[in-house]
Coordinates of C-alpha atoms in Angstrom, one line a residue:
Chain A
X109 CA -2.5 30.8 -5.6
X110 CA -3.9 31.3 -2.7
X111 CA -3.4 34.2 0.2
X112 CA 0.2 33.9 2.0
X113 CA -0.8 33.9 5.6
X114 CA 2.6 34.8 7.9
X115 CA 0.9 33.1 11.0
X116 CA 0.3 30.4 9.4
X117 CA 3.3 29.7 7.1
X118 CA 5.6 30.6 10.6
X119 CA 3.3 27.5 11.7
X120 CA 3.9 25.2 9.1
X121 CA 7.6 25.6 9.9
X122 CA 7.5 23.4 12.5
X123 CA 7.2 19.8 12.0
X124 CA 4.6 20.1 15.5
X125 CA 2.6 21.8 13.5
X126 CA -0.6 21.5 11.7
X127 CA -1.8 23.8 9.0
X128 CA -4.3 23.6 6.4
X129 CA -3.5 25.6 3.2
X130 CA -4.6 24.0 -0.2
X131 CA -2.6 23.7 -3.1
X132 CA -1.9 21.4 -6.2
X133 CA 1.2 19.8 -6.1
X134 CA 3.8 17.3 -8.1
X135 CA 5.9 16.0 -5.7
X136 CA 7.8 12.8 -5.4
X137 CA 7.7 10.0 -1.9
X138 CA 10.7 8.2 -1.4
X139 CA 10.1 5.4 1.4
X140 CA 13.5 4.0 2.9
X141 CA 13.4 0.9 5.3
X142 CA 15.6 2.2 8.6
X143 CA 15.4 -1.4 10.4
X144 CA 18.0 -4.2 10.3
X145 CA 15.5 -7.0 9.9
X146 CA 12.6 -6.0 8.9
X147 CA 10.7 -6.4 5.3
X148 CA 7.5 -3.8 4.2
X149 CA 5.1 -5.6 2.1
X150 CA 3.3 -3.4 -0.7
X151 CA 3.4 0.2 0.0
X152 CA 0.5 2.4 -0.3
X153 CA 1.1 6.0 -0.3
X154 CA -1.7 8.4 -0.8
X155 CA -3.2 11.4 -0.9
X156 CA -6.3 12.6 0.5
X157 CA -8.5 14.8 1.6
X158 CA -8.3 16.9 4.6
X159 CA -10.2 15.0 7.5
X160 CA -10.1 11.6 6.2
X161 CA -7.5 9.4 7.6
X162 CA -6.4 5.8 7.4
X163 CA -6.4 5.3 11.1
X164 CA -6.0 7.0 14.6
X165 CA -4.1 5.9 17.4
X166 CA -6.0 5.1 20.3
X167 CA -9.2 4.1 17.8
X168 CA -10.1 0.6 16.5
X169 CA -8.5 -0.4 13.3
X170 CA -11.3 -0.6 10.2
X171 CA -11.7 -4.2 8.3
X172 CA -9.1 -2.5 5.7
X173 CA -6.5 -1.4 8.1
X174 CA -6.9 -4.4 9.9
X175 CA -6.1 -6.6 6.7
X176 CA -2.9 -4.8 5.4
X177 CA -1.6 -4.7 8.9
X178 CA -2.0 -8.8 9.8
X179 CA -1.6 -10.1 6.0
X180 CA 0.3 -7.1 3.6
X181 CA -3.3 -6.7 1.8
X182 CA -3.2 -3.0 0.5
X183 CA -6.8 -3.9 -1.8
X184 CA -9.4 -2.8 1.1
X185 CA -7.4 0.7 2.1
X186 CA -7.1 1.2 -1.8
X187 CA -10.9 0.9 -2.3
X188 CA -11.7 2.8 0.6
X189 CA -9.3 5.6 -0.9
X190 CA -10.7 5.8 -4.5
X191 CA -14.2 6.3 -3.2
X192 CA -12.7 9.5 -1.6
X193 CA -11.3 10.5 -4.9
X194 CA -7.7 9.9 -3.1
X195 CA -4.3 10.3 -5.5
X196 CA -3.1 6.6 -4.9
X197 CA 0.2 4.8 -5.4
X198 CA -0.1 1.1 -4.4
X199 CA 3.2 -0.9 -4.7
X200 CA 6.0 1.1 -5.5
X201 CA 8.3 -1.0 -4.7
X202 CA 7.4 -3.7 -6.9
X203 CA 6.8 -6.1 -3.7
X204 CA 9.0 -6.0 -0.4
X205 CA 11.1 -3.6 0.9
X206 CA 14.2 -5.3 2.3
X207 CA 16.1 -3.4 4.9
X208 CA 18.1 -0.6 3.6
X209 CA 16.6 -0.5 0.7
X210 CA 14.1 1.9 -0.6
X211 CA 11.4 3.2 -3.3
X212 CA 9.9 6.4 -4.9
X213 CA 6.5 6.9 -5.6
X214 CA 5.4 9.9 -8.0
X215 CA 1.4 12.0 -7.2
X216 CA 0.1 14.5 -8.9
X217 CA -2.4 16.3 -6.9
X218 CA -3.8 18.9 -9.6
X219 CA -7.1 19.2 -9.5
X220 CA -7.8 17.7 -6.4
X221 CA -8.6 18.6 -3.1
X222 CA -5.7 15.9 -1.7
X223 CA -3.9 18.1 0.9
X224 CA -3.1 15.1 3.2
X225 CA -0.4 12.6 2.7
X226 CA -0.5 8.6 4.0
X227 CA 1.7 6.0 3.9
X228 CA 1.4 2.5 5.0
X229 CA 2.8 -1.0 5.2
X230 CA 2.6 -4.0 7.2
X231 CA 6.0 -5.1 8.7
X232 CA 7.2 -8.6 8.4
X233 CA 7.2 -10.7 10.4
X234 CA 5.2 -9.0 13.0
X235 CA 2.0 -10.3 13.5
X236 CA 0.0 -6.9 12.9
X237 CA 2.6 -4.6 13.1
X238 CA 2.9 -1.7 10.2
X239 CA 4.6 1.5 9.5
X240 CA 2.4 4.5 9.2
X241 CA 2.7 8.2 7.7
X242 CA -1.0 9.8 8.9
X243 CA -2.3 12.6 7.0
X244 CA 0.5 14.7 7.2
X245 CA 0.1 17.9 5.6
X246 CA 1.6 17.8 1.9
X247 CA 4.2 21.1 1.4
X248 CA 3.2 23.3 -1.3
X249 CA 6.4 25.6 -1.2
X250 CA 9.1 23.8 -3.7
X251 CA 11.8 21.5 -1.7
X252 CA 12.1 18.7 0.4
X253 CA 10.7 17.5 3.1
X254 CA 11.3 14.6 5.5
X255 CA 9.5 12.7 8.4
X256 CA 10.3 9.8 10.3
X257 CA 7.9 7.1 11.1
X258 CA 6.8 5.1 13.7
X259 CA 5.5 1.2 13.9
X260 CA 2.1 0.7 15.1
X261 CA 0.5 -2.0 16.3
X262 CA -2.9 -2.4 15.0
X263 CA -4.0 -4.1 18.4
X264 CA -6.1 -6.4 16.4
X265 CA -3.9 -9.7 16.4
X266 CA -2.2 -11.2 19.7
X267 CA 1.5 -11.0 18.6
X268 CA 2.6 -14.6 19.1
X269 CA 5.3 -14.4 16.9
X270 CA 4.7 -17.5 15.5
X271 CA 5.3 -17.6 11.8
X272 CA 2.7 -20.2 10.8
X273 CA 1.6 -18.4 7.2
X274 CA -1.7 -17.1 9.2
X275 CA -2.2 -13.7 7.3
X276 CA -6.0 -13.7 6.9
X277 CA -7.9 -11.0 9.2
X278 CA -8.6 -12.4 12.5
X279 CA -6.0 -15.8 12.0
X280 CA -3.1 -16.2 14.4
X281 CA 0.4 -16.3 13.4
X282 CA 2.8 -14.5 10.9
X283 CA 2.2 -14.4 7.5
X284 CA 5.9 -15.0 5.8
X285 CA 9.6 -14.2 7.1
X286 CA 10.9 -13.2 4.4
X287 CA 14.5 -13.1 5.6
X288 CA 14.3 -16.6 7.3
X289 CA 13.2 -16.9 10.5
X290 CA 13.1 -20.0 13.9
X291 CA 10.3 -22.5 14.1
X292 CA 8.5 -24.6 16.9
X293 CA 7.4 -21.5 19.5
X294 CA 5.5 -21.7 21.8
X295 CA 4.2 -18.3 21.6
X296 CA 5.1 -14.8 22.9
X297 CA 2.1 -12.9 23.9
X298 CA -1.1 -13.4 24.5
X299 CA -3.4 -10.3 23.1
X300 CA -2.5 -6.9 23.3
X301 CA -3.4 -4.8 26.3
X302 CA -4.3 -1.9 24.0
X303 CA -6.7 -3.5 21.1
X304 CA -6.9 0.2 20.1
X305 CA -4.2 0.9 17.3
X306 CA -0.8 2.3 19.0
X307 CA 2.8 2.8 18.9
X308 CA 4.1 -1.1 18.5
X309 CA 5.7 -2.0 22.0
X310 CA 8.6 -3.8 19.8
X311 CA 9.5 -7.7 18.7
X312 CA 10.1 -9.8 21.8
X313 CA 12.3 -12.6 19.8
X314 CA 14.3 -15.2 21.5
X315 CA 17.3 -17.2 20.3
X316 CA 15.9 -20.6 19.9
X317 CA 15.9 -21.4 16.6
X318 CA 13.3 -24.3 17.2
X319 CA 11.8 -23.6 20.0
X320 CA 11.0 -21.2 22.8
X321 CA 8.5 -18.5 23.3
X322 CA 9.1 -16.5 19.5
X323 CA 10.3 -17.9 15.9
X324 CA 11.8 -14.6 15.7
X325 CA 15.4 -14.2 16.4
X326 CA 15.7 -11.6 19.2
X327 CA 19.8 -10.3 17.4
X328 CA 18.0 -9.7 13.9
X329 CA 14.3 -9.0 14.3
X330 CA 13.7 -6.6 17.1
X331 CA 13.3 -2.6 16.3
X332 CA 13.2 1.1 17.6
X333 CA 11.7 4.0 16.3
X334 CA 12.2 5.2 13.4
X335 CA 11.4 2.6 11.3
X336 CA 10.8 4.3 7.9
X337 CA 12.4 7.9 6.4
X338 CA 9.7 9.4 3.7
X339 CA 11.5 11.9 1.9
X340 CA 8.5 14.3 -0.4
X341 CA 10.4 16.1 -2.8
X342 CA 7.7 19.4 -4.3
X343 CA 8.9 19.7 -8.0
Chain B
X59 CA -8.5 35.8 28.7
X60 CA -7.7 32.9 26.5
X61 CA -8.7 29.4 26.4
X62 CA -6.3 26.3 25.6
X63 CA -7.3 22.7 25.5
X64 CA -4.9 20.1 26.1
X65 CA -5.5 16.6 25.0
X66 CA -3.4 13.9 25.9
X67 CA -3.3 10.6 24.1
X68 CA -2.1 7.2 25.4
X69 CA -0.2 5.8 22.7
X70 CA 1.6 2.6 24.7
X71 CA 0.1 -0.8 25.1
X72 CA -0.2 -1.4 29.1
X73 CA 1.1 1.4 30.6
X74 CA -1.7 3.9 32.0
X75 CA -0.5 7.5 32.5
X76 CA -0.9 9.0 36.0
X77 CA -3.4 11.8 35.9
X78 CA -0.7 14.9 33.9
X79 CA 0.7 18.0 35.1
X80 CA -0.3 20.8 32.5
X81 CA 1.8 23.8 32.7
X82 CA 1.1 27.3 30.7
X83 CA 4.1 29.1 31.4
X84 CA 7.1 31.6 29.6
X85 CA 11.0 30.7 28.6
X86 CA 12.2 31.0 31.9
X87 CA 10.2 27.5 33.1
X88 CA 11.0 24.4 32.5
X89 CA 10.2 21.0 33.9
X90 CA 13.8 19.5 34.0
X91 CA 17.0 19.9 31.6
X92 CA 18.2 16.3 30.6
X93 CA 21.5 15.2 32.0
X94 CA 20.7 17.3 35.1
X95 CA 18.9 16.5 38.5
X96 CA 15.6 15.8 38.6
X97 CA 13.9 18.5 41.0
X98 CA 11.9 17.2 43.9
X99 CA 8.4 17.3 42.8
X100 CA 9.2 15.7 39.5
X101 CA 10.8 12.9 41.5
X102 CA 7.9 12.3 43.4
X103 CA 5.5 12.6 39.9
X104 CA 8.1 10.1 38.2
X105 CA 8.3 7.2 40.5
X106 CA 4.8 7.6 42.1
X107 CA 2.4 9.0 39.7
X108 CA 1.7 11.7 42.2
X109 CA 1.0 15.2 40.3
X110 CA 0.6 17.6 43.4
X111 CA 4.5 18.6 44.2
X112 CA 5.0 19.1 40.8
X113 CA 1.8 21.3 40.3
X114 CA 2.5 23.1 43.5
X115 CA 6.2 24.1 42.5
X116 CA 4.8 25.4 39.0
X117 CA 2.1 27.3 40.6
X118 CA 4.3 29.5 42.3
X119 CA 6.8 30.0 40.1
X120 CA 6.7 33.3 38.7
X121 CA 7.2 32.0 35.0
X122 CA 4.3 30.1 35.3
X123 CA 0.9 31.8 34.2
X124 CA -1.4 28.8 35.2
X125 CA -0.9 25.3 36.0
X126 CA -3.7 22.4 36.4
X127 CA -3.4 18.5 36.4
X128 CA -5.7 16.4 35.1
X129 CA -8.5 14.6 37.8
X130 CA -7.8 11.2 36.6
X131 CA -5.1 8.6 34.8
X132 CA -5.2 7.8 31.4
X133 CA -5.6 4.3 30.3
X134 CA -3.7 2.5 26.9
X135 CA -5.4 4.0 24.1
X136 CA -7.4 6.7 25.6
X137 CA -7.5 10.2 25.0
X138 CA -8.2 12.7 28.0
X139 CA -8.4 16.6 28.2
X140 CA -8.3 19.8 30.5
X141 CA -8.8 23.4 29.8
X142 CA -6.6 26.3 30.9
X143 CA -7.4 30.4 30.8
X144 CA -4.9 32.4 30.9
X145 CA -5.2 36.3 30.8
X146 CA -4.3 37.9 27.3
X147 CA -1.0 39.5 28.5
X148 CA 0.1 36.2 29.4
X149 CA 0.0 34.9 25.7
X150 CA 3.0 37.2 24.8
X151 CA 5.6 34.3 25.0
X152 CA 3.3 31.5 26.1
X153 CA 4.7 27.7 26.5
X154 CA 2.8 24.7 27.0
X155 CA 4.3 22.1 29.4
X156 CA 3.2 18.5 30.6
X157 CA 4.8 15.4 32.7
X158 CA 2.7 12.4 33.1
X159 CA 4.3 8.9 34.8
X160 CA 4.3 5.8 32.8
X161 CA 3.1 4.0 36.4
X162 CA 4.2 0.3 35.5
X163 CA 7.5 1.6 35.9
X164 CA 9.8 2.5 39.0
X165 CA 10.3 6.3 37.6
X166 CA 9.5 6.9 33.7
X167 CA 7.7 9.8 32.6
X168 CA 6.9 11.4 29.5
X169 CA 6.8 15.0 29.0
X170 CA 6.3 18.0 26.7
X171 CA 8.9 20.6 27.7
X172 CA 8.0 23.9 26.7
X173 CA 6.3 23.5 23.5
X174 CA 7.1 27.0 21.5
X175 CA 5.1 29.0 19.7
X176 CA 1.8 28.7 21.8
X177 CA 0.9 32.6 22.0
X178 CA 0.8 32.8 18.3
X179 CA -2.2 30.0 17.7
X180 CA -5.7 31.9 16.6
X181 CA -8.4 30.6 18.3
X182 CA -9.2 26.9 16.7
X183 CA -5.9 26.8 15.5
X184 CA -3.8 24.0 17.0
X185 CA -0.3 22.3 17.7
X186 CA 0.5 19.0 18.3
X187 CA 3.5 17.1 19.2
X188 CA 4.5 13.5 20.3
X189 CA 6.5 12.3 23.5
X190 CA 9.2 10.2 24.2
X191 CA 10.0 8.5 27.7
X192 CA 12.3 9.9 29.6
X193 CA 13.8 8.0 32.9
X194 CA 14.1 11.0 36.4
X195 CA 17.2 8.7 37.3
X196 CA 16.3 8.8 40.7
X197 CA 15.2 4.8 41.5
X198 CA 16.7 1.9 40.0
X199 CA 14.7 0.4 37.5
X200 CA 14.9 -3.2 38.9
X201 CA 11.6 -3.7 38.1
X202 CA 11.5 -5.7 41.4
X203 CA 8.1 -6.8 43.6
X204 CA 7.0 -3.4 45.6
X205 CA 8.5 -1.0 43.8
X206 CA 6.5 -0.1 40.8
X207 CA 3.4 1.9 41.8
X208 CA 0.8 0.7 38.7
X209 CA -1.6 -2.3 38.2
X210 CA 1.4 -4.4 37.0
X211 CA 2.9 -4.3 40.8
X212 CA 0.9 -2.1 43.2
X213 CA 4.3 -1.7 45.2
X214 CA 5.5 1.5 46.3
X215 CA 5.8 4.9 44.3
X216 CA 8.1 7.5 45.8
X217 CA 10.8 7.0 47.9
X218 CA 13.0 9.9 49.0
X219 CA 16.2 7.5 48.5
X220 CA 18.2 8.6 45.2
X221 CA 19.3 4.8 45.1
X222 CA 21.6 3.1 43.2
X223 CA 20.9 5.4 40.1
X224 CA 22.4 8.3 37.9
X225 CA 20.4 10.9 39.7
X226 CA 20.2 13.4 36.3
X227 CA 17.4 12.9 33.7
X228 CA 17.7 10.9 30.6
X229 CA 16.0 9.4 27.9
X230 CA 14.8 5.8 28.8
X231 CA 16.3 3.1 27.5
X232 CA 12.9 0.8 28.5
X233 CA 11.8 -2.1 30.5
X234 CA 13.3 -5.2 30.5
X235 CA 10.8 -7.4 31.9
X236 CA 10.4 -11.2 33.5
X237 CA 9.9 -12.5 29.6
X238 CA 13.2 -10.9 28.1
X239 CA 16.6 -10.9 30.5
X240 CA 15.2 -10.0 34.4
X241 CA 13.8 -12.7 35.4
X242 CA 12.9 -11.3 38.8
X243 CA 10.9 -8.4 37.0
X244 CA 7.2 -8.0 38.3
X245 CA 6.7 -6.5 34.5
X246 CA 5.5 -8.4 31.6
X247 CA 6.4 -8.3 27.8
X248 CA 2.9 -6.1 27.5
X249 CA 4.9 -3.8 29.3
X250 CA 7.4 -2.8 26.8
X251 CA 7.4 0.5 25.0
X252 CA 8.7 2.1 22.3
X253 CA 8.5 6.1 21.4
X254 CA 6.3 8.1 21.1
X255 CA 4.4 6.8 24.2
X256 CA 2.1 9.5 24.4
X257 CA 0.5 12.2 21.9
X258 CA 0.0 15.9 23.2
X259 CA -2.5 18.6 21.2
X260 CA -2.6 22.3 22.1
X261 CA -5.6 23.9 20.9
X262 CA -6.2 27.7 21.4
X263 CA -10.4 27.6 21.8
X264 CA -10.8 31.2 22.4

């Protein structure tokens, strides 16, 4: 155990806050999908050291961030997280997350110095657009905690909205719709603005099912924050 | 005396911040209550990007133990800071607040309100919170050629007209832009947002 600090713990109180006590823990992550129309591909939900992160608004995405957020792949971030000696959980969910639905991931941190929690998933179809928990700091008192989470854009990938099957880092288009989507578009966007990763400026869509600027459907595929609930449950 | 450093990030994709209003202040300050009247110097921030009657109404209110704005804008994706020293009997109930336009607008802004809990940070300790975009409700957001003071326009910022709008603060509901339903907008679809649009970190230094 270590020394109850009153500052600190009035601190950690507020979901501003950020606070840096270390603990092992056994805790649970539920993920729930808060969008009408959008599907997560693989989940990864980790924990890590304090310090490291899996990205930073307003910096360049890495390779590995890059690749989960333009095609789903979860393999770079998860080998960049065991060479931190990270708790991992990749794919709790079995595959997608539909809308509505959601999943619950179970760490054990004893032992470890993982006081920071991430969770991340592309969203489809977006072109490089992803949910992301970053290295929020994990409760140690007993109870449950919940945060809601924003989509990012990864600023890597022009977002087109053009589901063509082009998932690959650095290949334009939209990987998979999984809930259907139009075809024949002509193209929404050109590249981001901001090729730094930030909050995701939202699906354009249209509703031309065969043509016009987006093969997504502006009634079914467009968003607002929050996107995700993670509920961590501290056994 | 006591230091603070206050970072703000630009979280949206093409809309640059106009340079921020940072205010250190107690509970009986506040920038603007939502649902109410904007007052006049954040009318003039919100649809112009123009920090000074904001900063000169903070600076002499008695609530307010220092008040700065930042030298420059802030682009998409950057990250820009100022420092503040405030005497030590001044941390007693200490609030940090900050307004900052979103200029490729007619008048959104996004603000930290009186962040809480300020005086009781040690030095190196830090708080951080994220922003949403509020509208002052005193321009109509018609998007149209001349009136929307950033890169996207270069039109006009602040007009002392209350026109055609709800005149009382509220959270923004976002652009609409020439690609989605206004046709006549001088905005593009790389001008949408979402919240948070902007990330705000309080760090005591000393």
């Amino acid at each position: 155990m270590s020394r109850w600090n009153p500052v600190r713990a009035a601190l950690c109180l507020s979901a501003a806050a950020l606070c840096a006590p270390v603990h092992a823990v056994d805790f649970s992550v539920r993920v729930d999908n808060l969008t009408n129309g959008i599907y997560f591909t693989p989940l990864l939900v980790a924990a890590h050291s304090e310090g490291s992160r899996l990205f930073a608004a307003g910096e360049a995405a890495s390779p590995s961030l890059q690749a989960m957020a333009e095609g789903g792949d979860i393999s770079g971030l998860a080998g960049d997280l065991a060479a931190i000696s990270a708790t991992v959980v990749e794919n709790p969910a079995g595959g997608l997350l539909a809308p509505a639905q959601n999943t619950t991931a179970a760490l054990n941190t004893d032992g470890t110095d993982n006081v920071r929690l991430s969770v991340v998933a592309m969203m489809l179809p977006t072109n490089d657009g992803f949910i992301g928990l970053n290295a929020v700091e994990i409760p140690t008192a007993a109870g449950t905690y919940v945060w809601n989470v924003s989509a990012y854009d990864a600023g890597t990938e022009a977002n087109d909205e053009v589901v063509n099957g082009g998932g690959a880092p650095g290949v334009a288009g939209i990987p998979a719709a999984p809930g259907g989507s139009g075809s024949g578009a002509s193209g929404a966007a050109p590249s981001d603005s901001n090729t730094t990763v930030h909050i995701h400026r939202g699906a354009l869509g249209d509703t031309d099912a065969t043509g016009g600027v987006s093969d997504l459907d502006a009634r079914v595929h467009r968003w607002l924050n929050p996107v995700a609930r993670i509920t961590v449950t501290v056994n | 005396m006591s230091t603070y450093e206050i970072s703000v990030t630009n979280l949206t994709n093409a809309q640059p911040l106009s340079p921020p209003v940072v205010m250190l202040h107690d509970g009986d300050y506040r920038i603007f209550t939502l649902g109410q009247p904007a007052g006049a110097g954040l009318e003039v921030l919100a649809e112009g990007g123009d920090a000074q009657p904001l900063l000169d109404e903070a600076l002499a209110a008695d609530s307010v133990s220092q008040a700065v704005a930042f030298d420059a804008p802030i682009p998409p994706g950057a990250q820009a800071q100022v420092s503040v020293t405030i005497s030590d009997n001044a941390r007693a109930d200490l609030r940090v607040s900050v307004a900052t336009m979103l200029v490729n607008t007619n008048d959104a802004f996004t603000a930290l309100n009186g962040l809480p809990e300020v005086g009781v940070l040690a030095p190196g300790q830090m708080l951080e919170a994220s922003t949403p975009a509020y509208d002052a409700g005193t321009e109509a957001d018609d998007e149209a050629p001349g009136s929307i003071p950033g890169p996207a326009d270069g039109g006009e910022g602040f007009n002392a007209a209350r026109d055609d709008d709800a005149d009382r603060v509220a959270m923004h509901s976002g652009v609409l832009t020439a690609m989605d339903a206004l046709p006549t907008s001088v905005l593009t679809e790389q001008h949408r947002f979402d919240n948070p649009v902007a990330r705000i970190q309080v760090r005591r230094v000393n």
